Short mmCIF file of C-alpha atoms and ligand atoms in Angstrom, two decimals:
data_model
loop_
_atom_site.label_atom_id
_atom_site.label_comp_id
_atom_site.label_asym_id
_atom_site.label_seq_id
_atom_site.Cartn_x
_atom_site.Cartn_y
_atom_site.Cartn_z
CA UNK Q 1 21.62 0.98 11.66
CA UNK Q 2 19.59 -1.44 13.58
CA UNK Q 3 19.84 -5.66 12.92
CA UNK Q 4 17.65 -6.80 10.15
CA UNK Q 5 16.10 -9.81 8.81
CA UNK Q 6 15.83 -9.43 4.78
CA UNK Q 7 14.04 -12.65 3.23
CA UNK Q 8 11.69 -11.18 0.18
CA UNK Q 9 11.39 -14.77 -1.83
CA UNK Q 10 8.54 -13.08 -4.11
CA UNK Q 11 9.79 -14.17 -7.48
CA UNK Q 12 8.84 -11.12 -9.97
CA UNK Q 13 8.35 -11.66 -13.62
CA UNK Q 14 8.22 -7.93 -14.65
CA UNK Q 15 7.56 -7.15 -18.72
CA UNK Q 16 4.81 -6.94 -20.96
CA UNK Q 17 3.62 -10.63 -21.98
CA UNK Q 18 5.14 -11.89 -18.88
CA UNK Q 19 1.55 -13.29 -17.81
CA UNK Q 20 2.74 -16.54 -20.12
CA UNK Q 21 4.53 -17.92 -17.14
CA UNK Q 22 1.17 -18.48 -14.76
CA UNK Q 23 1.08 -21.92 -15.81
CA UNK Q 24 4.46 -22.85 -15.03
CA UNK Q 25 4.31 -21.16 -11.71
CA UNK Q 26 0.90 -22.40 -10.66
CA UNK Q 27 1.67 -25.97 -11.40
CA UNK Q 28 3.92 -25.74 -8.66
CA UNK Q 29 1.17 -25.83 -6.05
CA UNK Q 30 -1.32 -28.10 -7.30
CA UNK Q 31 -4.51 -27.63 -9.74
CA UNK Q 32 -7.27 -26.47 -7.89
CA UNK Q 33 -6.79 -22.36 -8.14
CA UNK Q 34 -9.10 -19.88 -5.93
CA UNK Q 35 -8.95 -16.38 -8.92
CA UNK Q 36 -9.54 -13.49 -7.21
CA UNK Q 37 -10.31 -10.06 -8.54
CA UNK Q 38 -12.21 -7.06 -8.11
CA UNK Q 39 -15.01 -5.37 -8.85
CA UNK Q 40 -14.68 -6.25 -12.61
CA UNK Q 41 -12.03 -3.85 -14.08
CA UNK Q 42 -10.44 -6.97 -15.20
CA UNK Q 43 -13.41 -7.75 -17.98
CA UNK Q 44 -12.99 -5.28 -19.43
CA UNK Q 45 -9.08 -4.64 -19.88
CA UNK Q 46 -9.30 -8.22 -21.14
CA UNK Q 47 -7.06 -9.43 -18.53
CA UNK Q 48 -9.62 -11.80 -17.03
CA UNK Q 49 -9.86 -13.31 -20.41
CA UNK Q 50 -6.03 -13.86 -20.85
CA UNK Q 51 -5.82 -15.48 -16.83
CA UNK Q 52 -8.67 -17.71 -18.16
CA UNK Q 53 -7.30 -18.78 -21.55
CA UNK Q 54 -4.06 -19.51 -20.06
CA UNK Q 55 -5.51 -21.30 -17.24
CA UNK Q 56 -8.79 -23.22 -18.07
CA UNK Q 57 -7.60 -25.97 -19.76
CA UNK Q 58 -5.18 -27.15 -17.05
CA UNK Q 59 -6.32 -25.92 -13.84
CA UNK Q 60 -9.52 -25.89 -12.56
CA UNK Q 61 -10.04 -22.63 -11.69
CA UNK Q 62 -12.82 -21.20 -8.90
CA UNK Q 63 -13.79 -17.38 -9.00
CA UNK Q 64 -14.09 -15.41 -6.27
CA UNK Q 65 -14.73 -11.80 -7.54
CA UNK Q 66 -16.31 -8.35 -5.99
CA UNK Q 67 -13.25 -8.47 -3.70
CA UNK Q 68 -14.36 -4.01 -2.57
CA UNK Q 69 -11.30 -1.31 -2.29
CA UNK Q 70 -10.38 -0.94 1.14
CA UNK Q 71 -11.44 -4.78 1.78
CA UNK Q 72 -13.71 -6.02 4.15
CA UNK Q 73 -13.44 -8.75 6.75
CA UNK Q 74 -16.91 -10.40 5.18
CA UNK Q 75 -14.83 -10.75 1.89
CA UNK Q 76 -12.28 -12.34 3.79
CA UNK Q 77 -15.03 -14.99 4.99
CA UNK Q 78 -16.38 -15.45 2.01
CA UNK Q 79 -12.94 -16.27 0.23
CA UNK Q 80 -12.00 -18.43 3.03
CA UNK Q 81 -15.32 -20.32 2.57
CA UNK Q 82 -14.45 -20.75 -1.35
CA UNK Q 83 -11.52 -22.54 -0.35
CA UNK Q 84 -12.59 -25.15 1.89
CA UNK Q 85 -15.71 -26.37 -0.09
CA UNK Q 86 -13.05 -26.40 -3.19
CA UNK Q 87 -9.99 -27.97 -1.81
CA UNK Q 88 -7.76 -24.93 -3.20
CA UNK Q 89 -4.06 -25.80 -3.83
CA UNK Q 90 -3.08 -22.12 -4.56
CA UNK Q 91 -4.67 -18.62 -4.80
CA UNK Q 92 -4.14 -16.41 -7.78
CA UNK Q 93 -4.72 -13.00 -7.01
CA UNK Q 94 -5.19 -10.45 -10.21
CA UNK Q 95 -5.43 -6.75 -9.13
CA UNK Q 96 -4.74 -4.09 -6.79
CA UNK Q 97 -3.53 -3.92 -3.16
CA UNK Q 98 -7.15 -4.57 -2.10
CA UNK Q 99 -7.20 -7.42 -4.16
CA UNK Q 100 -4.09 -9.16 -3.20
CA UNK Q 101 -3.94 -8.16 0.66
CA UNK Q 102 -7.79 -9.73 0.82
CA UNK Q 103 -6.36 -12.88 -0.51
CA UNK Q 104 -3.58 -12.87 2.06
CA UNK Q 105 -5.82 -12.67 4.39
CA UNK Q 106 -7.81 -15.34 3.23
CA UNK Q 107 -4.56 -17.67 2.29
CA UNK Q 108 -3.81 -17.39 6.18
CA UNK Q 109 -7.50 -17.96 7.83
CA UNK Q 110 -7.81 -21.09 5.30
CA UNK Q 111 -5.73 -22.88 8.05
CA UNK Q 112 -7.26 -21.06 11.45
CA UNK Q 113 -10.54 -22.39 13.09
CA UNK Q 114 -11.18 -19.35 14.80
CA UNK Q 115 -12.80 -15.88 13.38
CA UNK Q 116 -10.13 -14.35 10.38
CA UNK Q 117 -10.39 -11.22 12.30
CA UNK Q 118 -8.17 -12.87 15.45
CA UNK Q 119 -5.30 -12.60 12.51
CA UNK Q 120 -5.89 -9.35 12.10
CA UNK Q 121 -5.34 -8.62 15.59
CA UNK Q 122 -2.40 -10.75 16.35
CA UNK Q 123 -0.36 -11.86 13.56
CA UNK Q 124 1.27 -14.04 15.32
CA UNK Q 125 -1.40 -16.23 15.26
CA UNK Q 126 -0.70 -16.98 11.39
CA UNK Q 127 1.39 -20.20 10.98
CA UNK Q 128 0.78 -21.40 7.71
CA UNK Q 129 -1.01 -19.94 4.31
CA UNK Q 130 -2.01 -21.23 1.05
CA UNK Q 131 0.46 -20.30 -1.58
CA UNK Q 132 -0.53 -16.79 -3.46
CA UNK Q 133 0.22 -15.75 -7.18
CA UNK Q 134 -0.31 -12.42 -7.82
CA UNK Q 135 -0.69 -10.21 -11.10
CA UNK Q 136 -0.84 -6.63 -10.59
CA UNK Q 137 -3.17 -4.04 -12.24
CA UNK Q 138 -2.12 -0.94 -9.63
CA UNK Q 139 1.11 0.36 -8.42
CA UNK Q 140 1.38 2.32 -4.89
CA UNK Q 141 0.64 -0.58 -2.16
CA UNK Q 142 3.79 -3.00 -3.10
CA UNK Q 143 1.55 -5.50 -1.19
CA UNK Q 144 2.62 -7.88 -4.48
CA UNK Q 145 6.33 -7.84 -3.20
CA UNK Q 146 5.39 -8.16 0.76
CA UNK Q 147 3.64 -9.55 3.52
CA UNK Q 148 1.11 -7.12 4.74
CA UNK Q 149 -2.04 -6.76 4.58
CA UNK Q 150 -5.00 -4.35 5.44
CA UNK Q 151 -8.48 -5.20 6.55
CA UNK Q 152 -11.44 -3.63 7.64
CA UNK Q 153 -14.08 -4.22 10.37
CA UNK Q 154 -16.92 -2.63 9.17
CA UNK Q 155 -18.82 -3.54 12.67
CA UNK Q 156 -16.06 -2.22 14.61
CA UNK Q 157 -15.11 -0.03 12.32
CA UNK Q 158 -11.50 -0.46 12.58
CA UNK Q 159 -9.13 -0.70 9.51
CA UNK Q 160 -5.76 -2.74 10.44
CA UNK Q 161 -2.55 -4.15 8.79
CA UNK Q 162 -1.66 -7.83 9.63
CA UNK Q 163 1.10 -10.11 7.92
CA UNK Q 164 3.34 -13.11 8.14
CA UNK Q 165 6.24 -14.28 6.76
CA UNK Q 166 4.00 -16.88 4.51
CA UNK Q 167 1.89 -13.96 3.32
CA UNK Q 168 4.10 -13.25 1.10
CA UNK Q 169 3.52 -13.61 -2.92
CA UNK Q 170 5.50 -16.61 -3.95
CA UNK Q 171 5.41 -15.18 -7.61
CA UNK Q 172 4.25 -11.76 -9.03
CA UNK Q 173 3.98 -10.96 -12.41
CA UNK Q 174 4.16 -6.91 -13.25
CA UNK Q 175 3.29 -6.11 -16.51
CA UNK Q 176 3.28 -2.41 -17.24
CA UNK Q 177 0.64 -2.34 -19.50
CA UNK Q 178 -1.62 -3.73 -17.05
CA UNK Q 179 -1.65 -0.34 -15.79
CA UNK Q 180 -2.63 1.57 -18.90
CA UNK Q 181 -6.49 0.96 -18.18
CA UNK Q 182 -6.42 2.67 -14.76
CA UNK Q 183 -8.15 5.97 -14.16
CA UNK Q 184 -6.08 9.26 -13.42
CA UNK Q 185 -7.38 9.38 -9.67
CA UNK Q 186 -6.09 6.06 -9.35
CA UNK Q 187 -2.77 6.57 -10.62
CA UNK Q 188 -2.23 9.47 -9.04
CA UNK Q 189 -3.48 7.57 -5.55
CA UNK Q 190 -0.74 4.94 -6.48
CA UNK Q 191 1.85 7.46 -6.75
CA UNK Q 192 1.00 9.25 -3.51
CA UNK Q 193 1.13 5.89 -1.80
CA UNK Q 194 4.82 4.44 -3.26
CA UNK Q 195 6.17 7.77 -1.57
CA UNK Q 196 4.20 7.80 1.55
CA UNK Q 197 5.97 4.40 2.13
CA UNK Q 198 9.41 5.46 1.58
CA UNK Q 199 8.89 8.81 3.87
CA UNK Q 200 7.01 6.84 6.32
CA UNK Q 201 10.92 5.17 7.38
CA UNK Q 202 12.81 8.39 5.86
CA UNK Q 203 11.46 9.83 8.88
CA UNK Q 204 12.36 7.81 11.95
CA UNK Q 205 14.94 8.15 14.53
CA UNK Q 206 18.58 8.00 13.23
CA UNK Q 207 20.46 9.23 10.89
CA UNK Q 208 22.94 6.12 9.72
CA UNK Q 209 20.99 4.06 7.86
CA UNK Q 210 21.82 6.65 4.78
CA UNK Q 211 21.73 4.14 2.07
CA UNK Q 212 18.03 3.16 3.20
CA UNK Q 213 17.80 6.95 2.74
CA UNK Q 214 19.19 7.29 -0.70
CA UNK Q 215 17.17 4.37 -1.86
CA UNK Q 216 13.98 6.72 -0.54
CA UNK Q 217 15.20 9.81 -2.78
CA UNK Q 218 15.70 7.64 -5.35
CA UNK Q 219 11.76 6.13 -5.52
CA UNK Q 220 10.86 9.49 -4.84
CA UNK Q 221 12.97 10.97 -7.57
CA UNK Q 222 11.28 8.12 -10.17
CA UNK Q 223 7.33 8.64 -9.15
CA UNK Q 224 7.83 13.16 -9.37
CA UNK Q 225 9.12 12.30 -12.67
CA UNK Q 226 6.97 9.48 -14.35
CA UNK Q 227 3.65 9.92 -12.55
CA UNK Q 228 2.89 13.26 -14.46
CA UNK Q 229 3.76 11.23 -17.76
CA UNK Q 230 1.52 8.43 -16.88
CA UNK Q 231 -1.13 10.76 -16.32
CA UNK Q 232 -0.64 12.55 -19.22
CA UNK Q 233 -0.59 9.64 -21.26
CA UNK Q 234 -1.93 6.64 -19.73
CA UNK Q 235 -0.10 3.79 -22.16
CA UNK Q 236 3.68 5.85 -21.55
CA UNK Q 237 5.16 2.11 -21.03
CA UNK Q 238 8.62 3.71 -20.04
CA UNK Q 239 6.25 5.48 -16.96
CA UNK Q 240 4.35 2.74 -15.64
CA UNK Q 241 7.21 0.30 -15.90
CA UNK Q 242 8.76 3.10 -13.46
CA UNK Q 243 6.02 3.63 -11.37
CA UNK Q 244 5.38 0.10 -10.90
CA UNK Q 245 8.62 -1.43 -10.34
CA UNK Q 246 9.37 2.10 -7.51
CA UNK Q 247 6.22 0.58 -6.24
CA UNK Q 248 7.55 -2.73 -5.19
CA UNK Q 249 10.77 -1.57 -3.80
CA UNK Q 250 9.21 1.62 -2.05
CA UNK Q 251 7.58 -1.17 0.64
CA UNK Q 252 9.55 -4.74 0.38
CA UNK Q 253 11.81 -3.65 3.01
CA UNK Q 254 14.45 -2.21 1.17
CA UNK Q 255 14.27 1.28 2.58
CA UNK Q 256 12.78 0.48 6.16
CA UNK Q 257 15.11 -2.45 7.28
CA UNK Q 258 17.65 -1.38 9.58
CA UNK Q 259 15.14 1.84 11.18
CA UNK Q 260 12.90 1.12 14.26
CA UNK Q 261 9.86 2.84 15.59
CA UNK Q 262 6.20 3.27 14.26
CA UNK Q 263 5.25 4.59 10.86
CA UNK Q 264 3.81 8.51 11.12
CA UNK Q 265 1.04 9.19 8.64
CA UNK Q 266 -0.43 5.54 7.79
CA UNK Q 267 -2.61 4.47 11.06
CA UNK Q 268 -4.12 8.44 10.46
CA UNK Q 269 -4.79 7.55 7.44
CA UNK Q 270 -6.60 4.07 7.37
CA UNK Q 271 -9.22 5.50 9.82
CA UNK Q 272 -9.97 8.11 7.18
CA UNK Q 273 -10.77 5.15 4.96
CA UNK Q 274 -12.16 3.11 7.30
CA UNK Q 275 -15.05 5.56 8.62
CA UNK Q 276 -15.38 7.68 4.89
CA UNK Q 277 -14.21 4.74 2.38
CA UNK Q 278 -11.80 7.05 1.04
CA UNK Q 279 -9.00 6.44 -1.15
CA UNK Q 280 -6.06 5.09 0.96
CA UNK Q 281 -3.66 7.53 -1.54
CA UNK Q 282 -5.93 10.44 -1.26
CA UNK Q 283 -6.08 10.82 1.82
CA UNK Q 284 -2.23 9.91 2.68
CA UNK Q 285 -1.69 13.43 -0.23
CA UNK Q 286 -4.55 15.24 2.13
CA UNK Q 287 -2.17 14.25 5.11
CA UNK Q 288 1.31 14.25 4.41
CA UNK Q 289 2.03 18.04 4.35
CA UNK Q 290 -0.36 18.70 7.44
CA UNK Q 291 1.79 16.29 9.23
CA UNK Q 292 4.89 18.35 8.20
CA UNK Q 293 3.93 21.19 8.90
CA UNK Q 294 2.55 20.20 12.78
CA UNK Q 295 5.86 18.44 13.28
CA UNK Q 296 7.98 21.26 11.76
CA UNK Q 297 10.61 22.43 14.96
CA UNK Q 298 14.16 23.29 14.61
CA UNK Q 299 14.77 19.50 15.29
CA UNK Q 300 12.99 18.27 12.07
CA UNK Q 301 13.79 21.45 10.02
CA UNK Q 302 16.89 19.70 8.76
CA UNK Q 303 15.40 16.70 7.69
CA UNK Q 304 12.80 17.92 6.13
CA UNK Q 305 15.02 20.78 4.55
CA UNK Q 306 17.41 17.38 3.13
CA UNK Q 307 14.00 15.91 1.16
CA UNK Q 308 13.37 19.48 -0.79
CA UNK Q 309 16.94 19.63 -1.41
CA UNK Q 310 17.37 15.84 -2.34
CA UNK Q 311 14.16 14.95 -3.85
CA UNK Q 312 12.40 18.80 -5.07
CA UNK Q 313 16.12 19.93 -6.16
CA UNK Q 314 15.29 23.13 -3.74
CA UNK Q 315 18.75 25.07 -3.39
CA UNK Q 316 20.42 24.82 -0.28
CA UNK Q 317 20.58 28.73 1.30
CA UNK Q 318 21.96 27.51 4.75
CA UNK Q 319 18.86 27.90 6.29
CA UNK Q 320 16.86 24.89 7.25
CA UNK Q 321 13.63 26.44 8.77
CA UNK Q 322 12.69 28.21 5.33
CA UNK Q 323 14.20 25.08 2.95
CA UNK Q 324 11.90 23.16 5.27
CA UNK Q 325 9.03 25.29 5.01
CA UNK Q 326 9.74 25.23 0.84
CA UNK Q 327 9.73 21.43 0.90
CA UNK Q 328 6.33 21.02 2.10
CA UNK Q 329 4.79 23.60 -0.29
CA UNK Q 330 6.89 21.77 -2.71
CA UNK Q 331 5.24 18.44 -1.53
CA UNK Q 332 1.71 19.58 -1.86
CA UNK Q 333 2.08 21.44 -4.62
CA UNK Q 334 3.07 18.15 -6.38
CA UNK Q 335 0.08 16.37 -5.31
CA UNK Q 336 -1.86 18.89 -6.20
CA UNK Q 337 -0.36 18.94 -9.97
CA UNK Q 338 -1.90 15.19 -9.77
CA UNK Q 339 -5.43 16.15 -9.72
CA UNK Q 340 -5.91 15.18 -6.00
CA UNK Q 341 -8.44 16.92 -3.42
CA UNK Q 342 -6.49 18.29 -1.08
CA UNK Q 343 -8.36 19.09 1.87
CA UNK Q 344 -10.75 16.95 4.10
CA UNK Q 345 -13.80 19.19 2.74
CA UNK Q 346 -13.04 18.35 -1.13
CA UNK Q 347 -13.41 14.50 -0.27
CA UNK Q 348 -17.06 15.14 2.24
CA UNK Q 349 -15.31 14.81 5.18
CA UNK Q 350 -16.24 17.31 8.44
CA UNK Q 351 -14.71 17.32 11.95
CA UNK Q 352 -17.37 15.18 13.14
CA UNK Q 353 -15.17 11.99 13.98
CA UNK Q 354 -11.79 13.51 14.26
CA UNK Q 355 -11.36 12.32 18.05
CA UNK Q 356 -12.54 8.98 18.17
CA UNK Q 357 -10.08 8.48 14.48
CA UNK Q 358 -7.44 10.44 16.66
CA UNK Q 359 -8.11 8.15 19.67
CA UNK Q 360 -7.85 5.12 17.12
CA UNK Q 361 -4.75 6.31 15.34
CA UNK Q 362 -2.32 6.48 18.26
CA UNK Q 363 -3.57 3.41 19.76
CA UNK Q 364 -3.09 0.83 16.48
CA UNK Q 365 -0.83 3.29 15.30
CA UNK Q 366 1.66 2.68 18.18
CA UNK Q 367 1.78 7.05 17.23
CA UNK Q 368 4.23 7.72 20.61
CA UNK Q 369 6.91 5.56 19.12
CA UNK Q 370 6.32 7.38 15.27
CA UNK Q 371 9.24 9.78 14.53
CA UNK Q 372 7.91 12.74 16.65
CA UNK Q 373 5.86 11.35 18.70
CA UNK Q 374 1.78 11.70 18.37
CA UNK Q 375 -0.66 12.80 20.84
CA UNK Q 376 -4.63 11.43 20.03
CA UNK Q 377 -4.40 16.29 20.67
CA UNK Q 378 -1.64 15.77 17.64
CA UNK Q 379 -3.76 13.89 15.26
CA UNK Q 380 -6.65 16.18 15.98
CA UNK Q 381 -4.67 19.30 15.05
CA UNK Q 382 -3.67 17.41 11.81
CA UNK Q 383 -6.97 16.75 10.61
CA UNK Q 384 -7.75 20.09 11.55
CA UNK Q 385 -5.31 21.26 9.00
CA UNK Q 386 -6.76 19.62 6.25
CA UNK Q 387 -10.20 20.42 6.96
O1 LIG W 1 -12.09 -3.54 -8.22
P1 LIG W 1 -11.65 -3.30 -9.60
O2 LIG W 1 -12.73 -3.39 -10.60
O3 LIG W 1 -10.46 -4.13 -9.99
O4 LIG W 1 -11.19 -1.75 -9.70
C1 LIG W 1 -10.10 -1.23 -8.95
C2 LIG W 1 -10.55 -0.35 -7.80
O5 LIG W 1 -11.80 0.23 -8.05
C3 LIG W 1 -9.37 -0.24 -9.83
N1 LIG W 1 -8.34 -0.83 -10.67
C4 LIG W 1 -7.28 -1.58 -10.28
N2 LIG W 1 -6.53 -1.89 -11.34
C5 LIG W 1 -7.12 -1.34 -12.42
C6 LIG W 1 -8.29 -0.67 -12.00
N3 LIG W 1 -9.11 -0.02 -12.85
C7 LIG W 1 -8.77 -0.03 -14.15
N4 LIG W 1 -7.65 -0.64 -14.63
C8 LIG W 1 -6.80 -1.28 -13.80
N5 LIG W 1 -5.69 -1.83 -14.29
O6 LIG W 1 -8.76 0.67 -8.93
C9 LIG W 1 -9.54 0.77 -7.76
C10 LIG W 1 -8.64 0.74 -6.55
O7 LIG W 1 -8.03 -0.53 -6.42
P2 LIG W 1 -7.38 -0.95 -5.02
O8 LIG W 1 -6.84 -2.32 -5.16
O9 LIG W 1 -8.35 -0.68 -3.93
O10 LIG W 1 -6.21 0.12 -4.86
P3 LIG W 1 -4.80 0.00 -4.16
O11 LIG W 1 -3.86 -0.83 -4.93
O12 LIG W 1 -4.40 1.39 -3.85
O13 LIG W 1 -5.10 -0.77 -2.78
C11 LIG W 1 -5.61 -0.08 -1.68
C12 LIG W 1 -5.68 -0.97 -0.45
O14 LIG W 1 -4.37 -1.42 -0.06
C13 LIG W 1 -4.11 -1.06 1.32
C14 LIG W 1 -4.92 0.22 1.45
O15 LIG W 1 -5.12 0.59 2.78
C15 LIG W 1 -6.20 -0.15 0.73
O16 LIG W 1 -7.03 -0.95 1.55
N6 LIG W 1 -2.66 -0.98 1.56
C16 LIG W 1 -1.97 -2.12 1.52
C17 LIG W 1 -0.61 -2.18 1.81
C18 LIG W 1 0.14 -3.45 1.80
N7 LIG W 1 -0.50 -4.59 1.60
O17 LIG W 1 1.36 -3.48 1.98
C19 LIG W 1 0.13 -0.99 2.18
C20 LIG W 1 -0.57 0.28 1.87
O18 LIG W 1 -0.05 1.29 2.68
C21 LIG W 1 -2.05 0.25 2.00
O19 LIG W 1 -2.48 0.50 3.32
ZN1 LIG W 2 0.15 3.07 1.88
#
């Protein structure tokens, strides 16, 4: 197991009604409060009107709404804007990973000169941040429990992750039936997501850092068993408690501390979204088993063979190759159960840009450090499989 750094100060109030301690937690910072949200999902759950009633009597709260999925760098201007004409103290940020990673991004540019878009490119840049509050209507990113965050270039058309350690949420509060309003795709999106992010460091060079591992199986385990609830009924509390809370851990470091090299699937993924728009979960569910099956040798067989048997309770025959070969049916054959498209063609996506998102891919990606490692040929032949 490699040497680790493990500092996740997020403080989580997790629980239906749990939205009563905003106040408290706000006050901490000061009373000027940037609220950030989507494109309006929030009116009409009625969880804009419980932020506000808790809020407007105390605080003096600015909006700064129509934050778009897959976020863009203009939102990122215009939230930083918001903040220096209003002297903000503290950002709240109510919704999804889109949301929440905009407003990291604009917690962190509130203090740069330069274009937001240098932070993107070199995190390293990022010395200070306004404090952020989240309250989370989606589970799959965990970006409510971390520091990352994911923006998009639309003139460059480039979708990348940046972070620091002051990006992090100071406070989240989770409450489970938050989540009942969300639709199925979404959910299902969510789910795909919370185990992309455990297999993403399941699968790296190494084979001591088992309890990382069992931590993995275990978020796995938890979304193949309450994600079909949620979806067939939406307000299962006992489900999106589970879904939520696997969320969070799946990406706060728990299960990747202690691994090195690059993450497989994601950087594939994001310039799906970035050129089509497309669901980051979608297209990580279109992915994942093409990216099995390409990497699929006798030196993977085992590995993969240890997920079905772990996670899709596939027996164990002594032979790896065909346990393997079960596991990734298994794998898309759950994703599938979710209501997902699961080809490239279901989602209006041809082969027209494959090689300059291949090209992209391994170069953000860092793709010849991933697990096995990726050509820009590699990537190609992936997409190809999910045409
Ligand atoms: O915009 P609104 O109206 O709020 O609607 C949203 C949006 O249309 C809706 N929604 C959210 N909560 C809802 C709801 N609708 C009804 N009821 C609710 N309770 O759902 C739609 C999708 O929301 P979004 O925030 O875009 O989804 P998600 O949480 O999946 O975030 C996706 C973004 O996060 C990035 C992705 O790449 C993508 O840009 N990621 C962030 C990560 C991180 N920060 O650590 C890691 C991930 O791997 C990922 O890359
Ligand atoms: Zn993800």
């Amino acid at each position: 197991m490699d040497n680790f750094k493990f500092h996740v100060y997020t403080e989580i109030f997790f629980g239906k009604g749990e939205i009563k301690n905003l106040p408290d937690v706000l006050k901490r910072y000061g009373k000027n409060v940037l609220f950030s949200y989507g494109g309006g999902s929030i009116k009409k759950n009625g969880i804009y009107a419980q932020v506000m009633d808790l809020l407007s009597s105390s605080f003096n709260v600015v909006e700064f709404s129509d934050i778009e999925p897959n976020p863009s760098l203009d939102s990122v201007k215009r939230g930083v804007q918001l903040c220096r004409d209003n002297d903000i103290d503290v950002i709240l940020a109510v919704g999804g990973g889109s949301v929440i990673d905009c407003t990291k991004a604009v917690a962190a540019a509130r203090y740069y000169e330069g274009d937001p878009w240098d932070l993107v490119l070199d995190s390293r840049k990022i010395t200070k941040a306004l404090p952020i509050v989240t309250v989370l209507t989606m589970a799959g990113t965990g970006s409510e429990m971390n520091r990352g965050s994911v923006i998009t270039n639309k003139e460059q058309m480039l979708k990348l992750g940046m972070g620091a350690p002051v990006t992090m949420p100071q406070a989240t509060v989770i409450d489970p039936t938050y989540l009942y309003t969300l639709p199925p795709m979404q959910t299902a999106a969510g789910a795909v997501d919370t185990i992309s992010h455990v297999l993403e460091s399941y699968f790296k060079k190494g084979d001591d850092a088992f309890i990382q591992d069992k931590i993995a199986e275990a978020v796995m385990i938890t979304v193949i068993k309450y994600a079909p609830l949620a979806l067939e009924d939406p307000q299962h509390y006992a489900a999106r408690a589970n879904l939520a809370w696997a969320s969070s851990l799946a990406l706060n470091g728990l299960t990747g501390n202690g691994k090195s090299g690059a993450w497989s699937v994601h950087s594939i993924e994001h310039e799906l979204s970035a050129y089509y728009d497309l669901t980051h979960g979608v297209g990580l569910a279109i992915l994942i088993p093409a990216w099995l099956k390409h990497i699929l040798s006798e030196d993977t067989a085992e590995k993969i063979a240890t997920l079905g048997i772990n996670v899709f309770r596939l027996s164990d025959d002594g032979d790896k190759m065909s346990t393997a070969k079960q596991t990734i049916v298994a794998m898309e054959t759950f994703f599938a159960s979710l209501g997902i498209p699961m080809r490239l063609s279901e989602v209006g996506i041809t082969d027209e840009k494959f090689e300059i998102m291949a090209e992209k891919a391994v170069k953000y990606g860092a793709l010849k450090h991933a697990y096995v490692p990726l050509t820009k040929e590699d990537v190609v032949r992936i997409y190809q499989l999910c045409k």
